[in-house]
mmCIF file of C-alpha atoms in Angstrom:
data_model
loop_
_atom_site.group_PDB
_atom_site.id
_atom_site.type_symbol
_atom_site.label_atom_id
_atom_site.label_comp_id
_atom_site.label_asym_id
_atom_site.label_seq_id
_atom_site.Cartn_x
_atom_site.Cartn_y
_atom_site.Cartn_z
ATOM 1 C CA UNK A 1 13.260 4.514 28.337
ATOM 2 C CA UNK A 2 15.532 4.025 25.920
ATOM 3 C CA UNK A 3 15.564 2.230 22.259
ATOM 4 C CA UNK A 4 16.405 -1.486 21.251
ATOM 5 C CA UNK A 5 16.471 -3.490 18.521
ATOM 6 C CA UNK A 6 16.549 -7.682 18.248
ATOM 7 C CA UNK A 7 17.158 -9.621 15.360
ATOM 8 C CA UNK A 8 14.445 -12.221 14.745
ATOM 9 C CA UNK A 9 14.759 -16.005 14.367
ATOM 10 C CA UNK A 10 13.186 -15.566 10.557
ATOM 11 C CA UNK A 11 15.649 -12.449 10.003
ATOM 12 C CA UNK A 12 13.338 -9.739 10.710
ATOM 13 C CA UNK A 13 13.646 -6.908 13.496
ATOM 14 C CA UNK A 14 11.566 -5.869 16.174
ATOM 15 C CA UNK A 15 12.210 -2.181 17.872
ATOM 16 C CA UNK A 16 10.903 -0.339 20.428
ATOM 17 C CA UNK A 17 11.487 1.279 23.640
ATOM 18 C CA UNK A 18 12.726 -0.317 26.926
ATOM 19 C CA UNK A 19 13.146 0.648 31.107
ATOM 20 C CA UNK A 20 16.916 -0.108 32.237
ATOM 21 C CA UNK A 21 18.010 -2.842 33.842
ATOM 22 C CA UNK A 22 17.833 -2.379 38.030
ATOM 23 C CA UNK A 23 21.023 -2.679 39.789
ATOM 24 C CA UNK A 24 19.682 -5.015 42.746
ATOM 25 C CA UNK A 25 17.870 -8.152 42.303
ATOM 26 C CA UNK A 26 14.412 -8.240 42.057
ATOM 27 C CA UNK A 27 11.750 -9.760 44.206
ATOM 28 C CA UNK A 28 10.996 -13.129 43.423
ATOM 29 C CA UNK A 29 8.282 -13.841 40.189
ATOM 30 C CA UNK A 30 7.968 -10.311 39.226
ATOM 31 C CA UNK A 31 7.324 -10.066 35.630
ATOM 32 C CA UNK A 32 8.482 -8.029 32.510
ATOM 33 C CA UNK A 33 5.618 -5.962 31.301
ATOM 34 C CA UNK A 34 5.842 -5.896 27.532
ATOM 35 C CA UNK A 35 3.378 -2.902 25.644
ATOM 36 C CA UNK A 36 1.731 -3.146 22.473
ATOM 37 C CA UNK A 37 0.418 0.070 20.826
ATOM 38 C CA UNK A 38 -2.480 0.435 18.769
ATOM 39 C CA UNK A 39 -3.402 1.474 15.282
ATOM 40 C CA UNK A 40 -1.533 4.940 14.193
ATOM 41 C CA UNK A 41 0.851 5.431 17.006
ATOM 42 C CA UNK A 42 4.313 3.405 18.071
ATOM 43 C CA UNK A 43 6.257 2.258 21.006
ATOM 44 C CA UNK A 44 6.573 5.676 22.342
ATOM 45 C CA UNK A 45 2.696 5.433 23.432
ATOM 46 C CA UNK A 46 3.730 4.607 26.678
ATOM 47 C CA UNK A 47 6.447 6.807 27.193
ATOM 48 C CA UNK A 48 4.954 10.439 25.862
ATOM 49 C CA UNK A 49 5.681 12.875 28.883
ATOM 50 C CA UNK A 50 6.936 12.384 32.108
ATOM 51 C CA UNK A 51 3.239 11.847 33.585
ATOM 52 C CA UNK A 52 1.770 9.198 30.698
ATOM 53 C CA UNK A 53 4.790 7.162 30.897
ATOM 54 C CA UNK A 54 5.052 3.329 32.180
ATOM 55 C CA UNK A 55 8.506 4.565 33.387
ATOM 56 C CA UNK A 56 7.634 6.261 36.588
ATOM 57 C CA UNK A 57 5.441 3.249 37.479
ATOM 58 C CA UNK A 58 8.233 0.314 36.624
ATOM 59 C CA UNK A 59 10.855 2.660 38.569
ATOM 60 C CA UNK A 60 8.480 2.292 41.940
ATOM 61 C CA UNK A 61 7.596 -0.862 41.675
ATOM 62 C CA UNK A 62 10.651 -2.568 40.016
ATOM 63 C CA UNK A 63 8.820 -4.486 37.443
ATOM 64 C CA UNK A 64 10.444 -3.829 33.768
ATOM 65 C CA UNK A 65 8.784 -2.429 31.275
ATOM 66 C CA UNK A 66 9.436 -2.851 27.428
ATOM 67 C CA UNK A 67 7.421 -1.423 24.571
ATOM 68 C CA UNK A 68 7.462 -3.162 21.064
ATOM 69 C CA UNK A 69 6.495 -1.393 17.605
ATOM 70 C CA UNK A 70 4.186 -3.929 16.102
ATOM 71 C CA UNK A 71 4.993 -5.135 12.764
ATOM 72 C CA UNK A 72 5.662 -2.292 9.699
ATOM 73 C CA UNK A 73 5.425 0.238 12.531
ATOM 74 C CA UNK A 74 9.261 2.394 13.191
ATOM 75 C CA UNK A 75 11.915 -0.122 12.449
ATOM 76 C CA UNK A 76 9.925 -3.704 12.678
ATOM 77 C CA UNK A 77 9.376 -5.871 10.072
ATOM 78 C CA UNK A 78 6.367 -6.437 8.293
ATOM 79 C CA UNK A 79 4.765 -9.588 8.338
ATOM 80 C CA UNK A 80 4.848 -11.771 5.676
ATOM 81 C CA UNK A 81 2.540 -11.496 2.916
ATOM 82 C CA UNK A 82 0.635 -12.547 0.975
ATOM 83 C CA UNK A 83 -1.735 -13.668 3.719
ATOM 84 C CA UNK A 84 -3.116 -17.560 3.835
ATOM 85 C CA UNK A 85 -6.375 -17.751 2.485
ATOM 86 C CA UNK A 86 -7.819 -18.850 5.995
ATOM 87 C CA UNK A 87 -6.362 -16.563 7.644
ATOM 88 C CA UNK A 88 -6.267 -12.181 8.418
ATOM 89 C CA UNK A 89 -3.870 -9.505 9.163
ATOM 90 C CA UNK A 90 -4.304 -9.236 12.635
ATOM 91 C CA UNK A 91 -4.379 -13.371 13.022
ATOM 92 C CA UNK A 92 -0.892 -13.374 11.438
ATOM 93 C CA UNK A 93 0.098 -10.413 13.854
ATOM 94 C CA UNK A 94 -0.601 -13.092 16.476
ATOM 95 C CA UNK A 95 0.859 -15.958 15.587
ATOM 96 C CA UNK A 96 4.172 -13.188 14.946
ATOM 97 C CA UNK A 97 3.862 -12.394 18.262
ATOM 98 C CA UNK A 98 4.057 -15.796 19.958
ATOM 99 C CA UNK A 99 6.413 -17.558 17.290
ATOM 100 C CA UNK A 100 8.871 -14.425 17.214
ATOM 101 C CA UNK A 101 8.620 -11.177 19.109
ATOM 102 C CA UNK A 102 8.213 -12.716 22.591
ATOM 103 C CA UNK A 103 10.232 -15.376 22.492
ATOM 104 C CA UNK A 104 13.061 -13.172 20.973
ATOM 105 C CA UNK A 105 12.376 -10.782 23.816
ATOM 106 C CA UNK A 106 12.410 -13.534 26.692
ATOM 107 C CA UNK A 107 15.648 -14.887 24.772
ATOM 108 C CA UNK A 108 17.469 -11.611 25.352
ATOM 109 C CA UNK A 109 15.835 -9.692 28.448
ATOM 110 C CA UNK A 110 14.961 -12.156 30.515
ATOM 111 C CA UNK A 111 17.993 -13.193 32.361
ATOM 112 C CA UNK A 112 18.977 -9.227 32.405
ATOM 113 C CA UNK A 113 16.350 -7.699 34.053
ATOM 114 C CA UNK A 114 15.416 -10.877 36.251
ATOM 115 C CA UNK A 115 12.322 -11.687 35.707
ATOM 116 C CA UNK A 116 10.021 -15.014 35.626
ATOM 117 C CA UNK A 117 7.249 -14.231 33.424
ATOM 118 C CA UNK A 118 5.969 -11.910 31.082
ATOM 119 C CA UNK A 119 2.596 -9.902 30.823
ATOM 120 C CA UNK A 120 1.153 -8.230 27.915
ATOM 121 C CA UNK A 121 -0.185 -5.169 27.909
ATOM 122 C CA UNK A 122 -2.467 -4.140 24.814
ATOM 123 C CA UNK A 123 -4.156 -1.508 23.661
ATOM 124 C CA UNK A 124 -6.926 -0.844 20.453
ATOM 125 C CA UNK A 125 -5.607 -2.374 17.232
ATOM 126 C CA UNK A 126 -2.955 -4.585 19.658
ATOM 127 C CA UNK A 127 -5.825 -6.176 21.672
ATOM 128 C CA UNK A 128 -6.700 -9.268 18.795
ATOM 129 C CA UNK A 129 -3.244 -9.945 17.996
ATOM 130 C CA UNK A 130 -2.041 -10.298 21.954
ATOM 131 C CA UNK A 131 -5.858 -12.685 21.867
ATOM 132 C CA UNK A 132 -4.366 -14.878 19.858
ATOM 133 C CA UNK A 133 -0.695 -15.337 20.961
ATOM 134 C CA UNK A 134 -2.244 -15.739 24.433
ATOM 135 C CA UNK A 135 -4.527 -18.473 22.714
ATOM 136 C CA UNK A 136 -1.368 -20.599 20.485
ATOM 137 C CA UNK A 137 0.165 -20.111 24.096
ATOM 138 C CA UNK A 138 -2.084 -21.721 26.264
ATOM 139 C CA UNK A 139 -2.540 -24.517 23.199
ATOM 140 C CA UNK A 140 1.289 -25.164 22.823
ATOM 141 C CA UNK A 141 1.126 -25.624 27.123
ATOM 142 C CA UNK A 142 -1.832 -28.105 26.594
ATOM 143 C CA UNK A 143 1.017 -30.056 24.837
ATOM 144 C CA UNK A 144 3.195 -30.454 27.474
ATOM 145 C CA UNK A 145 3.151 -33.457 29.877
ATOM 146 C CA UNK A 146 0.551 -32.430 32.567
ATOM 147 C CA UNK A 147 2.576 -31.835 36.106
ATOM 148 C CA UNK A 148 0.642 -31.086 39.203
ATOM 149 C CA UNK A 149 1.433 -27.525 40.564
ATOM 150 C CA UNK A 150 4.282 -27.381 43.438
ATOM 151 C CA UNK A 151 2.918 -26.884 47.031
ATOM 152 C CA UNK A 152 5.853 -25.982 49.073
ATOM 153 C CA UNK A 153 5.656 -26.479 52.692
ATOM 154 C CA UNK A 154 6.374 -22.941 52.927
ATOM 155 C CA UNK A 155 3.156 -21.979 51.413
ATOM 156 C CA UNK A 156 1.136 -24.458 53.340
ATOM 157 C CA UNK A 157 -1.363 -23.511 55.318
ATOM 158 C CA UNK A 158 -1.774 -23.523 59.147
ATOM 159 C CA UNK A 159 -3.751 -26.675 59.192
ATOM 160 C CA UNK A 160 -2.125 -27.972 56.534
ATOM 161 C CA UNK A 161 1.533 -28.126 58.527
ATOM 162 C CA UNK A 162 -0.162 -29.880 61.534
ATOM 163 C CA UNK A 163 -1.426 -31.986 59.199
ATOM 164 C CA UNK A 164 2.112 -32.068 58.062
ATOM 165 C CA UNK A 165 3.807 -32.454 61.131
ATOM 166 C CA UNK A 166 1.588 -35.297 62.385
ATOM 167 C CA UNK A 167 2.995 -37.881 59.897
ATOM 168 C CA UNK A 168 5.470 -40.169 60.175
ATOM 169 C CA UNK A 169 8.963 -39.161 59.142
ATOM 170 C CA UNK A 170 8.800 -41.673 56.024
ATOM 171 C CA UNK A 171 5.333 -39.985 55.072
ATOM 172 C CA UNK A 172 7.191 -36.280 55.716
ATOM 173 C CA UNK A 173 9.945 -37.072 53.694
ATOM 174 C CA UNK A 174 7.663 -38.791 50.707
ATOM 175 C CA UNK A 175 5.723 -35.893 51.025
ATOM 176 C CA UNK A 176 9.272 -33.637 50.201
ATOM 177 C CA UNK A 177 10.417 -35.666 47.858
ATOM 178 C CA UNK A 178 7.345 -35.413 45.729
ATOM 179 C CA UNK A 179 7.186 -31.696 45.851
ATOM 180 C CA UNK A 180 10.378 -31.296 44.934
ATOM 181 C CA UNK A 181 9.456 -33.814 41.951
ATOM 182 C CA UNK A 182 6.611 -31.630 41.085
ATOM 183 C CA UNK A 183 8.776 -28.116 40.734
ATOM 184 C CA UNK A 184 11.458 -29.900 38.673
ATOM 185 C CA UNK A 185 8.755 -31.131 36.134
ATOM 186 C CA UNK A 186 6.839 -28.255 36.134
ATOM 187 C CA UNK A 187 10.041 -25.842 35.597
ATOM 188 C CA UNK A 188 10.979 -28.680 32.923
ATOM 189 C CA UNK A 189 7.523 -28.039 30.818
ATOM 190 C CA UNK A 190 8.307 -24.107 31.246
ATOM 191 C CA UNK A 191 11.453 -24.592 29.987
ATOM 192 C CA UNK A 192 10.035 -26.199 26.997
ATOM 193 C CA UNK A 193 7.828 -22.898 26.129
ATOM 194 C CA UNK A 194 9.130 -20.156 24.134
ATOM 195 C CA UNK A 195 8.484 -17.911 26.991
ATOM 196 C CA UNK A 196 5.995 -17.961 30.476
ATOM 197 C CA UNK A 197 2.582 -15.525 29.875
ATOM 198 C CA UNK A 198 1.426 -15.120 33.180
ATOM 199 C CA UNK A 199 -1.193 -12.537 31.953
ATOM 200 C CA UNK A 200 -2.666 -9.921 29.257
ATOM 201 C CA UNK A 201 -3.828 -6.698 29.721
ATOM 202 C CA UNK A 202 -6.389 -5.432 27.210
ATOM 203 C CA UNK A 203 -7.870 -2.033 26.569
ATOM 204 C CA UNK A 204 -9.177 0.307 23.884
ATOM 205 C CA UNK A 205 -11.150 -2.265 21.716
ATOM 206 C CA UNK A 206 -14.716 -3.670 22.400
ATOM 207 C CA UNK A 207 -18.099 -5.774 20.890
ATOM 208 C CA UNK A 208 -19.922 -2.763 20.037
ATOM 209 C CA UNK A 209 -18.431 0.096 17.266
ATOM 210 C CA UNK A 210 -19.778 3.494 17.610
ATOM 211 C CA UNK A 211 -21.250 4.229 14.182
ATOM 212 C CA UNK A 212 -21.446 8.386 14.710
ATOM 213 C CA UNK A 213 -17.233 8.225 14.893
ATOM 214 C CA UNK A 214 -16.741 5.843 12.066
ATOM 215 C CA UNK A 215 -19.107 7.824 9.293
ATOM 216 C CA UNK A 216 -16.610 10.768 10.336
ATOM 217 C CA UNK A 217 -13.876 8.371 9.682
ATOM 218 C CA UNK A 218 -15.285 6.571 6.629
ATOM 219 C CA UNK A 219 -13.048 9.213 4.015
ATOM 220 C CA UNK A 220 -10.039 8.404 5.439
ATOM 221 C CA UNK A 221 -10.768 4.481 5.842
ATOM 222 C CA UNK A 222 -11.431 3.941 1.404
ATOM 223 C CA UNK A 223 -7.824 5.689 1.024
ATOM 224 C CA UNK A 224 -6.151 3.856 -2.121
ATOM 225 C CA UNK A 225 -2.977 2.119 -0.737
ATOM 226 C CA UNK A 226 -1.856 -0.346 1.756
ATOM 227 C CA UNK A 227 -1.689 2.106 4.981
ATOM 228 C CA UNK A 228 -2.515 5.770 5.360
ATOM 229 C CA UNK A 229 -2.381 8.537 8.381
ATOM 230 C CA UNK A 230 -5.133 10.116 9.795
ATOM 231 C CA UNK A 231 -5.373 14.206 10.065
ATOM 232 C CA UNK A 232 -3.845 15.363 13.822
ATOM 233 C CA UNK A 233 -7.058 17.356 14.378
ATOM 234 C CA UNK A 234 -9.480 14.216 14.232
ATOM 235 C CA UNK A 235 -6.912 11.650 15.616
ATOM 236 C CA UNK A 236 -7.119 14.718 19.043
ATOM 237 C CA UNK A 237 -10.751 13.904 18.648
ATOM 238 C CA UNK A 238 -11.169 10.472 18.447
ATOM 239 C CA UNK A 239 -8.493 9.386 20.665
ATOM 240 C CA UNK A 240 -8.210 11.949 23.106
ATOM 241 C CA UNK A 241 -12.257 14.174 23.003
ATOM 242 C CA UNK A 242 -10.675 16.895 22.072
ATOM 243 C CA UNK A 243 -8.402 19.676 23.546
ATOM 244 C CA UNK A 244 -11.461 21.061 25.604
ATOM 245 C CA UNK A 245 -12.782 18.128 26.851
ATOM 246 C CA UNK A 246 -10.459 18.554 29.901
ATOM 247 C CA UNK A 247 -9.420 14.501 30.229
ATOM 248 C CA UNK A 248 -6.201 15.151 28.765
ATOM 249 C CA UNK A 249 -3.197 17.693 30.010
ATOM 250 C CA UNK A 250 -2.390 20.119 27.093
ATOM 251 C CA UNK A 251 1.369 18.821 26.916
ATOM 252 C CA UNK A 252 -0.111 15.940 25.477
ATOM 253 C CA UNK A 253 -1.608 17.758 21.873
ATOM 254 C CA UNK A 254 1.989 19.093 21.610
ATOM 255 C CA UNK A 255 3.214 15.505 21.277
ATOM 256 C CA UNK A 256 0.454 14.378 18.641
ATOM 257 C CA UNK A 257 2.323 15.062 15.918
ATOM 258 C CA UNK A 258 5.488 13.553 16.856
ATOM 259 C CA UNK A 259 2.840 10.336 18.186
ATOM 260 C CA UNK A 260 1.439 10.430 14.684
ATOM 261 C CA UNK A 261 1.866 7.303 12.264
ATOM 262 C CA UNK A 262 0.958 5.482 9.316
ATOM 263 C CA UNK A 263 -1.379 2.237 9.827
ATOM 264 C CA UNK A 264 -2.125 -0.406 7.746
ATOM 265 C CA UNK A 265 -5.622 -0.926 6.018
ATOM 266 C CA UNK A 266 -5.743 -4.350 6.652
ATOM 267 C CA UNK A 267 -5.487 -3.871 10.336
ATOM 268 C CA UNK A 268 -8.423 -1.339 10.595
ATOM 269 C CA UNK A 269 -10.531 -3.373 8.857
ATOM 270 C CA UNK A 270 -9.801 -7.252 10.640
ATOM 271 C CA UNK A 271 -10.458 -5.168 14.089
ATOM 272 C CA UNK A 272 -13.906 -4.359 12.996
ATOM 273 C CA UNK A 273 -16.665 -7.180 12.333
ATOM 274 C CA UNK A 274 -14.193 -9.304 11.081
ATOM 275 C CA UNK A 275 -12.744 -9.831 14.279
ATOM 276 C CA UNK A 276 -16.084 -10.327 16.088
ATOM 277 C CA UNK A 277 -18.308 -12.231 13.584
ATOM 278 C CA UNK A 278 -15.585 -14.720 12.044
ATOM 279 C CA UNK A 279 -13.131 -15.524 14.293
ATOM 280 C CA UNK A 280 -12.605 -14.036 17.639
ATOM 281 C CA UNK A 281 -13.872 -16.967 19.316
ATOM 282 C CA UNK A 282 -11.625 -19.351 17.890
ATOM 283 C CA UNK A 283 -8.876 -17.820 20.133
ATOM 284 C CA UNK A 284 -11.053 -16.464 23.336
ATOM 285 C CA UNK A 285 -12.266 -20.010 24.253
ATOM 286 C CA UNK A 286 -8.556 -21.419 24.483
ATOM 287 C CA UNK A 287 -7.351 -18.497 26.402
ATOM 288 C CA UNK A 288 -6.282 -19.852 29.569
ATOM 289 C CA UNK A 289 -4.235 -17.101 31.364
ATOM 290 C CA UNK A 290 -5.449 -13.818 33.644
ATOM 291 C CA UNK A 291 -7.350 -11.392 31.687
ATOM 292 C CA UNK A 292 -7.321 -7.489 32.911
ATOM 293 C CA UNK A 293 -9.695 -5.852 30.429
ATOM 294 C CA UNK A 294 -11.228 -2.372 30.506
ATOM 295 C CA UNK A 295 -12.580 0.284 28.293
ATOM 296 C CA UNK A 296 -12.539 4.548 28.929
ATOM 297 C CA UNK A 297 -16.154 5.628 29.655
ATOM 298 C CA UNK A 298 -15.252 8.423 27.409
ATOM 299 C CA UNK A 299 -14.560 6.093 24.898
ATOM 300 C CA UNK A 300 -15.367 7.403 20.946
ATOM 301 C CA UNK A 301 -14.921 3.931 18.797
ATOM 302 C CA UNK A 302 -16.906 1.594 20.867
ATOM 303 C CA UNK A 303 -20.038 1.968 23.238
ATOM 304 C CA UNK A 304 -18.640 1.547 26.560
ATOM 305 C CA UNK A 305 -21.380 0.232 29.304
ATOM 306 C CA UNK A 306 -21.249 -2.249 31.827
ATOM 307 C CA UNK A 307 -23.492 -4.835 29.205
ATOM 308 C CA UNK A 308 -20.390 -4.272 26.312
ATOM 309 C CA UNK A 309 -17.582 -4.440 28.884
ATOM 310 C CA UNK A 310 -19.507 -7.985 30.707
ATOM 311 C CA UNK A 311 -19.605 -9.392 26.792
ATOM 312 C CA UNK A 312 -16.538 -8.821 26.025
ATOM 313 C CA UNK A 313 -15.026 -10.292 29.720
ATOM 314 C CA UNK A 314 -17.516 -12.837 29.281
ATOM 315 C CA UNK A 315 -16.096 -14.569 26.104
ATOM 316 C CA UNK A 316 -12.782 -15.705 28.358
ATOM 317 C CA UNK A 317 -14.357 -18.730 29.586
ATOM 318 C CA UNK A 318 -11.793 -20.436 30.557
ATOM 319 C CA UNK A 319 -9.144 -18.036 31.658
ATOM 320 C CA UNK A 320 -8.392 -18.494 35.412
ATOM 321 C CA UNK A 321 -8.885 -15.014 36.074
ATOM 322 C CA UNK A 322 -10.971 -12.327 34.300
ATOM 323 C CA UNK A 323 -11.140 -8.959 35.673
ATOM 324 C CA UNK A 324 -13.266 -6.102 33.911
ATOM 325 C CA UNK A 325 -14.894 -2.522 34.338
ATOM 326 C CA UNK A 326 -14.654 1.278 33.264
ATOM 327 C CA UNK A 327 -11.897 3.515 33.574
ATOM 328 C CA UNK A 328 -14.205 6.509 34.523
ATOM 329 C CA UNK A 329 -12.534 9.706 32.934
ATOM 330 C CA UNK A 330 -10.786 8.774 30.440
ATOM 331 C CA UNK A 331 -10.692 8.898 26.565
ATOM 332 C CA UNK A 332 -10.385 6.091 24.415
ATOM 333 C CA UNK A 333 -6.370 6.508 24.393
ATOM 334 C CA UNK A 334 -6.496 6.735 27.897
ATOM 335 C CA UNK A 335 -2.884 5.810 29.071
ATOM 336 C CA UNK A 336 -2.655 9.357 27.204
ATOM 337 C CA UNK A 337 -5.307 10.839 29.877
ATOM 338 C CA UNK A 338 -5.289 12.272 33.356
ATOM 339 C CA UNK A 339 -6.722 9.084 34.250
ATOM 340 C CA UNK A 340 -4.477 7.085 32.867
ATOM 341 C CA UNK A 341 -1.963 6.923 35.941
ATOM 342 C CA UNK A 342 -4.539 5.138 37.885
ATOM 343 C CA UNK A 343 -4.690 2.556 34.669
ATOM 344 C CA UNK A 344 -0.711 2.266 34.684
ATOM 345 C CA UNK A 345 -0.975 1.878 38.419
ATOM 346 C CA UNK A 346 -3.689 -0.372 38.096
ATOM 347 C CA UNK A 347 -1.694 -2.619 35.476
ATOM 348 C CA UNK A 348 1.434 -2.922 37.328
ATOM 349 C CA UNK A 349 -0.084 -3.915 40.748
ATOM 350 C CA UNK A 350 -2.354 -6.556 38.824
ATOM 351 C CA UNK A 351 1.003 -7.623 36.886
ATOM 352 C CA UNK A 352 2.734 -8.539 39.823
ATOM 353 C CA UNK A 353 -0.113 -10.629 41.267
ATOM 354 C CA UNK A 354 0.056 -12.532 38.049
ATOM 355 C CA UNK A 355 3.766 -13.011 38.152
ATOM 356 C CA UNK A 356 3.132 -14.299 41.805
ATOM 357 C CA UNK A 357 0.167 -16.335 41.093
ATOM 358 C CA UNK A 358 2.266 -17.996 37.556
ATOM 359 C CA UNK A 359 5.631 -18.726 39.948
ATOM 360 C CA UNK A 360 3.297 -20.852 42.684
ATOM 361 C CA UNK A 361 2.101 -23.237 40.001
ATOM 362 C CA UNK A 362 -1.578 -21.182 39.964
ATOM 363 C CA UNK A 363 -1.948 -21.902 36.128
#
């Protein structure tokens, strides 16, 4: 992948890492996949080695991939502060998100790489903010004049085009006409967006906090200061289980170091019962897009069982799609994991369903 950097509509910067540009055109609807890292690492979570890298995945299935570093992470600008008083960190993370980083990303990607839609893919700490831009999204749609979805001929159904084909020529034509009434409007309202979501992916944060790893973390989380690092040897644990645990290739503790970064206080403590208890259903209930959610069985911050993973899927109520479950073998940083190419594999094919889904007028 290699590095960008986009100037923001409020002056700030975004960076991060990005898959080139493919020299044929792509098929129709696919999507641009956009990453968001979690607490303590940076864009280059999703491009460590050759194996636990989006790269190999985007190359295969020609669906871009781009990888931000969230605010005060490498060269992106912190968010503003101080923080309204109704508000929290990872709120304001959000609303960053959908006001500026995605819409500055559509603005200048977009048209390059060929895509129709975008789908976010977030992990840990990244998983609240991409809940609420998904949320303001699906709020700012609600706006828009409603327009019933396109049905193309060519997508109608066998009995459907006897149907069809049994009318009148005024009635076919009417029929036409209004469909191709329908696409205008509903590319109009599209156009009026600051960019399409046809999805979010969300992994590596969940209802339930595993109090054994946070007491071991507790030192670390009263540091004096507005961000801090953790040690490499407990970041192997809690992230990864350890270098014996076997989920992880060694060529991956090489890298942790280099992985390693500061993170924000602020952050670590919204994502705990802040997030759950005050206002994480604010956003959840708006949500209106696909939801892919999972957590690593291995998982060391959260319990992960088929009750927490349900609760957590369960508070999407009225996304269109919400699918769920266990990636079996896997740590809690698991794109970082053996098991992780079946997650990346697993994200892409969902992505371009999504993409699919969002260019027939599905949502």
């Amino acid at each position: 992948m290699d590095p960008f950097s986009l100037q923001l509509p409020s002056g700030g910067t975004v960076t991060g890492l990005r898959t080139p540009a493919f020299p044929a055109v792509l098929p129709k609807d696919t999507p641009l996949i956009v990453g968001i890292h979690g607490g303590g690492y940076s864009s280059a979570y999703y491009h460590t080695t050759p194996t636990n890298s989006a790269a190999p995945y985007s190359t295969f299935l020609r669906v871009p991939f781009l990888s931000i570093d969230r605010p005060a992470y490498k060269g992106s600008t912190a968010i503003k502060t101080p923080l309204p008083e109704d508000s929290t960190y990872l709120q304001e993370e959000g609303k960053h998100l959908h006001h500026e980083i995605l819409p500055a990303i559509w603005a200048a990607y977009s048209k390059e790489y060929g895509v129709s839609s975008i789908v976010v893919m977030a992990h840990s700490l990244s998983v609240p903010m991409t809940v609420v831009t998904a949320a303001l999204h699906a709020e700012s749609a609600s706006k828009a004049p409603s327009v019933k979805p396109p049905a193309p001929s060519t997508h109608m159904t066998a009995e459907q085009v006897e149907d069809f084909q049994n009318q009148p020529k005024e009635a076919q034509q009417q029929t036409v006409d209004e469909e191709q009434q329908n696409t205008q409007k509903l590319e109009s309202t599209r156009q009026h967006q600051p960019y399409p979501l046809a999805g979010i992916v969300l992994s590596g944060l969940g209802t339930s906090l595993r109090h054994d790893t946070m007491q071991s973390m507790q030192p670390f989380l009263t540091h004096q200061g507005d961000r801090m690092t953790f040690p490499a040897e407990l970041k192997d644990n809690v992230m990864l289980c350890g270098r014996f645990s076997g989920l992880v290739e060694p060529e991956v503790f090489e890298m942790t170091e280099k992985l390693n970064t500061d993170v924000g206080i602020a952050e670590l403590v919204d994502s705990g019962d802040e997030f759950w208890q005050v206002w994480c259903k604010r956003y959840t209930d708006s949500v209106k897009c696909p939801v892919l959610y999972n957590l690593a069985s291995e998982e060391k911050l959260w319990t992960a069982t088929e009750e927490t993973v349900a609760a957590f899927a369960g508070l999407f109520t009225r996304s269109v799609r919400v699918d769920s479950g266990i990636v079996l073998g896997a740590p809690h940083s698991m794109e970082l994991s053996r098991a992780g190419r079946g997650w990346y594999a697993r994200v892409f094919g969902w992505a371009v369903e999504c993409g699919v889904a969002h260019g027939l007028g599905k949502f």
